[in-house]
Amino acid sequence: MFAALTGAGLSAAAGLNAYIPFLMVALVARFSDVIVLPSQFAWIESPWAIGGATFLLLAEMVLDKIPAIDSMNDMIGTAVRPTVGGVVFAATQAANQQLDQASWMQQYPWVGAIGGVIIAGIVHTTKAATRPAVNVTTAGMGAPVLSGVEDATSSG
């Protein structure tokens, strides 16, 4: 059960900003024993994945705060955020199976990936749908504020 809750939380965070939960999982797996990723997810903690995600996080944090550009960024995020949500859910579910011997989750590992895609997709869709309205009603002044709140929420 702990694996499913962890995966669901990380997937929801990925719906707001894909790279924050991805980097959290990658860095914790690489530099501690708190998360031990199985071999099929070992690429997540590679220097290339961490470096690429860091670059994309910095780009996202800048682009998401610029009115109109944020909506274009959300269009790209429609593919990226649910995919990353599925990956972090599946990876943390697989890593936590050592601690959380839930046989149902072990028998159906694809459920975590699909669940992560759905959760991140719902959060992303809500974010992407509300952002244009915020930009119009605040003359663009709300974009950086809302983006900062989303980043903080995703980090939390």
JSON list of C-alpha atoms in Angstrom, two decimals:
[
{"chain": "A", "resi": 1, "resn": "MET", "atom": "CA", "xyz": [0.00, 0.00, 0.00]},
{"chain": "A", "resi": 2, "resn": "PHE", "atom": "CA", "xyz": [2.88, 2.38, 0.80]},
{"chain": "A", "resi": 3, "resn": "ALA", "atom": "CA", "xyz": [4.27, 1.86, -2.72]},
{"chain": "A", "resi": 4, "resn": "ALA", "atom": "CA", "xyz": [0.96, 2.82, -4.31]},
{"chain": "A", "resi": 5, "resn": "LEU", "atom": "CA", "xyz": [0.57, 5.93, -2.16]},
{"chain": "A", "resi": 6, "resn": "THR", "atom": "CA", "xyz": [4.14, 7.03, -2.85]},
{"chain": "A", "resi": 7, "resn": "GLY", "atom": "CA", "xyz": [3.67, 6.48, -6.58]},
{"chain": "A", "resi": 8, "resn": "ALA", "atom": "CA", "xyz": [0.35, 8.33, -6.60]},
{"chain": "A", "resi": 9, "resn": "GLY", "atom": "CA", "xyz": [1.83, 11.34, -4.83]},
{"chain": "A", "resi": 10, "resn": "LEU", "atom": "CA", "xyz": [4.82, 11.51, -7.14]},
{"chain": "A", "resi": 11, "resn": "SER", "atom": "CA", "xyz": [2.58, 11.14, -10.18]},
{"chain": "A", "resi": 12, "resn": "ALA", "atom": "CA", "xyz": [0.36, 13.99, -9.04]},
{"chain": "A", "resi": 13, "resn": "ALA", "atom": "CA", "xyz": [3.47, 16.13, -8.57]},
{"chain": "A", "resi": 14, "resn": "ALA", "atom": "CA", "xyz": [4.63, 15.18, -12.08]},
{"chain": "A", "resi": 15, "resn": "GLY", "atom": "CA", "xyz": [1.33, 16.53, -13.42]},
{"chain": "A", "resi": 16, "resn": "LEU", "atom": "CA", "xyz": [2.42, 19.99, -12.25]},
{"chain": "A", "resi": 17, "resn": "ASN", "atom": "CA", "xyz": [6.13, 19.79, -13.06]},
{"chain": "A", "resi": 18, "resn": "ALA", "atom": "CA", "xyz": [7.49, 16.53, -14.48]},
{"chain": "A", "resi": 19, "resn": "TYR", "atom": "CA", "xyz": [11.10, 17.10, -13.59]},
{"chain": "A", "resi": 20, "resn": "ILE", "atom": "CA", "xyz": [10.84, 17.82, -9.85]},
{"chain": "A", "resi": 21, "resn": "PRO", "atom": "CA", "xyz": [9.58, 14.36, -8.78]},
{"chain": "A", "resi": 22, "resn": "PHE", "atom": "CA", "xyz": [11.77, 12.67, -11.41]},
{"chain": "A", "resi": 23, "resn": "LEU", "atom": "CA", "xyz": [14.87, 14.39, -10.02]},
{"chain": "A", "resi": 24, "resn": "MET", "atom": "CA", "xyz": [13.86, 13.65, -6.44]},
{"chain": "A", "resi": 25, "resn": "VAL", "atom": "CA", "xyz": [13.59, 9.93, -7.21]},
{"chain": "A", "resi": 26, "resn": "ALA", "atom": "CA", "xyz": [16.81, 9.98, -9.27]},
{"chain": "A", "resi": 27, "resn": "LEU", "atom": "CA", "xyz": [18.88, 11.83, -6.68]},
{"chain": "A", "resi": 28, "resn": "VAL", "atom": "CA", "xyz": [17.59, 9.88, -3.69]},
{"chain": "A", "resi": 29, "resn": "ALA", "atom": "CA", "xyz": [18.21, 6.60, -5.55]},
{"chain": "A", "resi": 30, "resn": "ARG", "atom": "CA", "xyz": [21.69, 7.66, -6.64]},
{"chain": "A", "resi": 31, "resn": "PHE", "atom": "CA", "xyz": [22.97, 9.13, -3.39]},
{"chain": "A", "resi": 32, "resn": "SER", "atom": "CA", "xyz": [21.21, 7.07, -0.70]},
{"chain": "A", "resi": 33, "resn": "ASP", "atom": "CA", "xyz": [19.78, 3.66, 0.05]},
{"chain": "A", "resi": 34, "resn": "VAL", "atom": "CA", "xyz": [16.29, 5.00, 0.72]},
{"chain": "A", "resi": 35, "resn": "ILE", "atom": "CA", "xyz": [15.22, 4.09, -2.83]},
{"chain": "A", "resi": 36, "resn": "VAL", "atom": "CA", "xyz": [16.89, 1.14, -4.51]},
{"chain": "A", "resi": 37, "resn": "LEU", "atom": "CA", "xyz": [15.68, 1.04, -8.08]},
{"chain": "A", "resi": 38, "resn": "PRO", "atom": "CA", "xyz": [15.50, -2.33, -9.80]},
{"chain": "A", "resi": 39, "resn": "SER", "atom": "CA", "xyz": [17.65, -2.87, -12.89]},
{"chain": "A", "resi": 40, "resn": "GLN", "atom": "CA", "xyz": [14.93, -1.93, -15.39]},
{"chain": "A", "resi": 41, "resn": "PHE", "atom": "CA", "xyz": [14.77, 1.54, -13.81]},
{"chain": "A", "resi": 42, "resn": "ALA", "atom": "CA", "xyz": [18.49, 2.01, -13.08]},
{"chain": "A", "resi": 43, "resn": "TRP", "atom": "CA", "xyz": [18.76, 4.48, -15.98]},
{"chain": "A", "resi": 44, "resn": "ILE", "atom": "CA", "xyz": [16.82, 7.00, -13.89]},
{"chain": "A", "resi": 45, "resn": "GLU", "atom": "CA", "xyz": [19.81, 7.52, -11.59]},
{"chain": "A", "resi": 46, "resn": "SER", "atom": "CA", "xyz": [22.37, 7.75, -14.39]},
{"chain": "A", "resi": 47, "resn": "PRO", "atom": "CA", "xyz": [24.35, 11.00, -14.76]},
{"chain": "A", "resi": 48, "resn": "TRP", "atom": "CA", "xyz": [22.80, 11.53, -18.21]},
{"chain": "A", "resi": 49, "resn": "ALA", "atom": "CA", "xyz": [19.24, 11.27, -16.92]},
{"chain": "A", "resi": 50, "resn": "ILE", "atom": "CA", "xyz": [19.96, 13.49, -13.92]},
{"chain": "A", "resi": 51, "resn": "GLY", "atom": "CA", "xyz": [21.77, 16.08, -16.06]},
{"chain": "A", "resi": 52, "resn": "GLY", "atom": "CA", "xyz": [19.06, 16.10, -18.72]},
{"chain": "A", "resi": 53, "resn": "ALA", "atom": "CA", "xyz": [16.28, 16.38, -16.17]},
{"chain": "A", "resi": 54, "resn": "THR", "atom": "CA", "xyz": [18.12, 19.20, -14.39]},
{"chain": "A", "resi": 55, "resn": "PHE", "atom": "CA", "xyz": [18.44, 21.15, -17.66]},
{"chain": "A", "resi": 56, "resn": "LEU", "atom": "CA", "xyz": [14.77, 20.54, -18.50]},
{"chain": "A", "resi": 57, "resn": "LEU", "atom": "CA", "xyz": [13.70, 21.56, -14.98]},
{"chain": "A", "resi": 58, "resn": "LEU", "atom": "CA", "xyz": [15.54, 24.87, -15.28]},
{"chain": "A", "resi": 59, "resn": "ALA", "atom": "CA", "xyz": [13.98, 25.49, -18.70]},
{"chain": "A", "resi": 60, "resn": "GLU", "atom": "CA", "xyz": [10.52, 24.59, -17.41]},
{"chain": "A", "resi": 61, "resn": "MET", "atom": "CA", "xyz": [10.88, 26.86, -14.37]},
{"chain": "A", "resi": 62, "resn": "VAL", "atom": "CA", "xyz": [11.67, 29.82, -16.63]},
{"chain": "A", "resi": 63, "resn": "LEU", "atom": "CA", "xyz": [9.26, 29.13, -19.50]},
{"chain": "A", "resi": 64, "resn": "ASP", "atom": "CA", "xyz": [6.32, 28.33, -17.22]},
{"chain": "A", "resi": 65, "resn": "LYS", "atom": "CA", "xyz": [6.45, 31.81, -15.71]},
{"chain": "A", "resi": 66, "resn": "ILE", "atom": "CA", "xyz": [6.06, 33.68, -19.01]},
{"chain": "A", "resi": 67, "resn": "PRO", "atom": "CA", "xyz": [2.44, 34.31, -20.08]},
{"chain": "A", "resi": 68, "resn": "ALA", "atom": "CA", "xyz": [1.50, 32.68, -23.42]},
{"chain": "A", "resi": 69, "resn": "ILE", "atom": "CA", "xyz": [4.78, 30.71, -23.43]},
{"chain": "A", "resi": 70, "resn": "ASP", "atom": "CA", "xyz": [3.43, 28.80, -20.43]},
{"chain": "A", "resi": 71, "resn": "SER", "atom": "CA", "xyz": [0.51, 27.53, -22.52]},
{"chain": "A", "resi": 72, "resn": "MET", "atom": "CA", "xyz": [2.88, 26.33, -25.25]},
{"chain": "A", "resi": 73, "resn": "ASN", "atom": "CA", "xyz": [4.95, 24.65, -22.55]},
{"chain": "A", "resi": 74, "resn": "ASP", "atom": "CA", "xyz": [1.77, 22.96, -21.29]},
{"chain": "A", "resi": 75, "resn": "MET", "atom": "CA", "xyz": [1.09, 21.61, -24.80]},
{"chain": "A", "resi": 76, "resn": "ILE", "atom": "CA", "xyz": [4.48, 19.87, -24.72]},
{"chain": "A", "resi": 77, "resn": "GLY", "atom": "CA", "xyz": [3.76, 18.81, -21.15]},
{"chain": "A", "resi": 78, "resn": "THR", "atom": "CA", "xyz": [0.65, 16.97, -22.33]},
{"chain": "A", "resi": 79, "resn": "ALA", "atom": "CA", "xyz": [2.94, 14.16, -23.49]},
{"chain": "A", "resi": 80, "resn": "VAL", "atom": "CA", "xyz": [5.78, 14.61, -21.01]},
{"chain": "A", "resi": 81, "resn": "ARG", "atom": "CA", "xyz": [4.04, 14.97, -17.64]},
{"chain": "A", "resi": 82, "resn": "PRO", "atom": "CA", "xyz": [1.80, 11.86, -17.79]},
{"chain": "A", "resi": 83, "resn": "THR", "atom": "CA", "xyz": [4.71, 9.81, -19.16]},
{"chain": "A", "resi": 84, "resn": "VAL", "atom": "CA", "xyz": [6.98, 10.87, -16.31]},
{"chain": "A", "resi": 85, "resn": "GLY", "atom": "CA", "xyz": [4.12, 10.28, -13.87]},
{"chain": "A", "resi": 86, "resn": "GLY", "atom": "CA", "xyz": [3.86, 6.70, -15.11]},
{"chain": "A", "resi": 87, "resn": "VAL", "atom": "CA", "xyz": [7.61, 6.18, -14.91]},
{"chain": "A", "resi": 88, "resn": "VAL", "atom": "CA", "xyz": [8.01, 7.52, -11.35]},
{"chain": "A", "resi": 89, "resn": "PHE", "atom": "CA", "xyz": [4.97, 5.56, -10.15]},
{"chain": "A", "resi": 90, "resn": "ALA", "atom": "CA", "xyz": [6.25, 2.32, -11.69]},
{"chain": "A", "resi": 91, "resn": "ALA", "atom": "CA", "xyz": [9.83, 2.90, -10.50]},
{"chain": "A", "resi": 92, "resn": "THR", "atom": "CA", "xyz": [8.92, 3.69, -6.90]},
{"chain": "A", "resi": 93, "resn": "GLN", "atom": "CA", "xyz": [6.39, 0.86, -6.83]},
{"chain": "A", "resi": 94, "resn": "ALA", "atom": "CA", "xyz": [9.07, -1.56, -8.01]},
{"chain": "A", "resi": 95, "resn": "ALA", "atom": "CA", "xyz": [11.61, -0.16, -5.54]},
{"chain": "A", "resi": 96, "resn": "ASN", "atom": "CA", "xyz": [9.19, -0.35, -2.62]},
{"chain": "A", "resi": 97, "resn": "GLN", "atom": "CA", "xyz": [8.19, -3.94, -3.31]},
{"chain": "A", "resi": 98, "resn": "GLN", "atom": "CA", "xyz": [11.11, -4.96, -1.13]},
{"chain": "A", "resi": 99, "resn": "LEU", "atom": "CA", "xyz": [9.46, -3.19, 1.82]},
{"chain": "A", "resi": 100, "resn": "ASP", "atom": "CA", "xyz": [5.82, -3.48, 0.87]},
{"chain": "A", "resi": 101, "resn": "GLN", "atom": "CA", "xyz": [5.19, -7.09, -0.04]},
{"chain": "A", "resi": 102, "resn": "ALA", "atom": "CA", "xyz": [1.79, -6.43, -1.58]},
{"chain": "A", "resi": 103, "resn": "SER", "atom": "CA", "xyz": [1.32, -9.44, -3.81]},
{"chain": "A", "resi": 104, "resn": "TRP", "atom": "CA", "xyz": [-1.35, -7.79, -5.95]},
{"chain": "A", "resi": 105, "resn": "MET", "atom": "CA", "xyz": [1.00, -4.96, -6.96]},
{"chain": "A", "resi": 106, "resn": "GLN", "atom": "CA", "xyz": [3.74, -7.49, -7.69]},
{"chain": "A", "resi": 107, "resn": "GLN", "atom": "CA", "xyz": [1.45, -9.55, -9.90]},
{"chain": "A", "resi": 108, "resn": "TYR", "atom": "CA", "xyz": [0.26, -6.53, -11.89]},
{"chain": "A", "resi": 109, "resn": "PRO", "atom": "CA", "xyz": [3.18, -4.07, -12.13]},
{"chain": "A", "resi": 110, "resn": "TRP", "atom": "CA", "xyz": [1.67, -2.36, -15.18]},
{"chain": "A", "resi": 111, "resn": "VAL", "atom": "CA", "xyz": [-1.12, -1.02, -12.97]},
{"chain": "A", "resi": 112, "resn": "GLY", "atom": "CA", "xyz": [1.33, 1.40, -11.34]},
{"chain": "A", "resi": 113, "resn": "ALA", "atom": "CA", "xyz": [2.48, 2.75, -14.68]},
{"chain": "A", "resi": 114, "resn": "ILE", "atom": "CA", "xyz": [-1.06, 3.21, -15.97]},
{"chain": "A", "resi": 115, "resn": "GLY", "atom": "CA", "xyz": [-2.18, 4.69, -12.66]},
{"chain": "A", "resi": 116, "resn": "GLY", "atom": "CA", "xyz": [0.70, 7.16, -12.77]},
{"chain": "A", "resi": 117, "resn": "VAL", "atom": "CA", "xyz": [-0.17, 8.22, -16.32]},
{"chain": "A", "resi": 118, "resn": "ILE", "atom": "CA", "xyz": [-3.81, 8.75, -15.33]},
{"chain": "A", "resi": 119, "resn": "ILE", "atom": "CA", "xyz": [-3.05, 10.68, -12.13]},
{"chain": "A", "resi": 120, "resn": "ALA", "atom": "CA", "xyz": [-0.43, 12.91, -13.76]},
{"chain": "A", "resi": 121, "resn": "GLY", "atom": "CA", "xyz": [-2.70, 13.38, -16.78]},
{"chain": "A", "resi": 122, "resn": "ILE", "atom": "CA", "xyz": [-5.60, 14.57, -14.66]},
{"chain": "A", "resi": 123, "resn": "VAL", "atom": "CA", "xyz": [-3.42, 17.02, -12.71]},
{"chain": "A", "resi": 124, "resn": "HIS", "atom": "CA", "xyz": [-1.75, 18.27, -15.90]},
{"chain": "A", "resi": 125, "resn": "THR", "atom": "CA", "xyz": [-5.07, 18.71, -17.72]},
{"chain": "A", "resi": 126, "resn": "THR", "atom": "CA", "xyz": [-6.42, 20.78, -14.84]},
{"chain": "A", "resi": 127, "resn": "LYS", "atom": "CA", "xyz": [-3.25, 22.89, -14.79]},
{"chain": "A", "resi": 128, "resn": "ALA", "atom": "CA", "xyz": [-3.24, 23.40, -18.56]},
{"chain": "A", "resi": 129, "resn": "ALA", "atom": "CA", "xyz": [-6.95, 24.29, -18.65]},
{"chain": "A", "resi": 130, "resn": "THR", "atom": "CA", "xyz": [-6.77, 26.88, -15.88]},
{"chain": "A", "resi": 131, "resn": "ARG", "atom": "CA", "xyz": [-3.58, 28.63, -16.94]},
{"chain": "A", "resi": 132, "resn": "PRO", "atom": "CA", "xyz": [-5.03, 30.56, -19.94]},
{"chain": "A", "resi": 133, "resn": "ALA", "atom": "CA", "xyz": [-7.91, 31.81, -17.80]},
{"chain": "A", "resi": 134, "resn": "VAL", "atom": "CA", "xyz": [-5.48, 33.00, -15.14]},
{"chain": "A", "resi": 135, "resn": "ASN", "atom": "CA", "xyz": [-3.38, 34.76, -17.78]},
{"chain": "A", "resi": 136, "resn": "VAL", "atom": "CA", "xyz": [-6.38, 36.56, -19.24]},
{"chain": "A", "resi": 137, "resn": "THR", "atom": "CA", "xyz": [-8.00, 37.59, -15.94]},
{"chain": "A", "resi": 138, "resn": "THR", "atom": "CA", "xyz": [-4.73, 38.86, -14.43]},
{"chain": "A", "resi": 139, "resn": "ALA", "atom": "CA", "xyz": [-3.26, 40.36, -17.62]},
{"chain": "A", "resi": 140, "resn": "GLY", "atom": "CA", "xyz": [-0.39, 37.87, -17.36]},
{"chain": "A", "resi": 141, "resn": "MET", "atom": "CA", "xyz": [0.60, 38.88, -13.84]},
{"chain": "A", "resi": 142, "resn": "GLY", "atom": "CA", "xyz": [-0.74, 35.65, -12.35]},
{"chain": "A", "resi": 143, "resn": "ALA", "atom": "CA", "xyz": [1.45, 33.33, -14.45]},
{"chain": "A", "resi": 144, "resn": "PRO", "atom": "CA", "xyz": [4.65, 33.65, -12.42]},
{"chain": "A", "resi": 145, "resn": "VAL", "atom": "CA", "xyz": [2.78, 33.50, -9.12]},
{"chain": "A", "resi": 146, "resn": "LEU", "atom": "CA", "xyz": [0.77, 30.44, -10.09]},
{"chain": "A", "resi": 147, "resn": "SER", "atom": "CA", "xyz": [3.84, 28.76, -11.57]},
{"chain": "A", "resi": 148, "resn": "GLY", "atom": "CA", "xyz": [5.74, 29.34, -8.33]},
{"chain": "A", "resi": 149, "resn": "VAL", "atom": "CA", "xyz": [2.88, 27.83, -6.33]},
{"chain": "A", "resi": 150, "resn": "GLU", "atom": "CA", "xyz": [2.82, 24.82, -8.69]},
{"chain": "A", "resi": 151, "resn": "ASP", "atom": "CA", "xyz": [6.60, 24.34, -8.30]},
{"chain": "A", "resi": 152, "resn": "ALA", "atom": "CA", "xyz": [6.33, 24.54, -4.52]},
{"chain": "A", "resi": 153, "resn": "THR", "atom": "CA", "xyz": [3.40, 22.11, -4.50]},
{"chain": "A", "resi": 154, "resn": "SER", "atom": "CA", "xyz": [5.24, 19.68, -6.75]},
{"chain": "A", "resi": 155, "resn": "SER", "atom": "CA", "xyz": [8.31, 19.88, -4.49]},
{"chain": "A", "resi": 156, "resn": "GLY", "atom": "CA", "xyz": [6.21, 19.33, -1.40]}
]
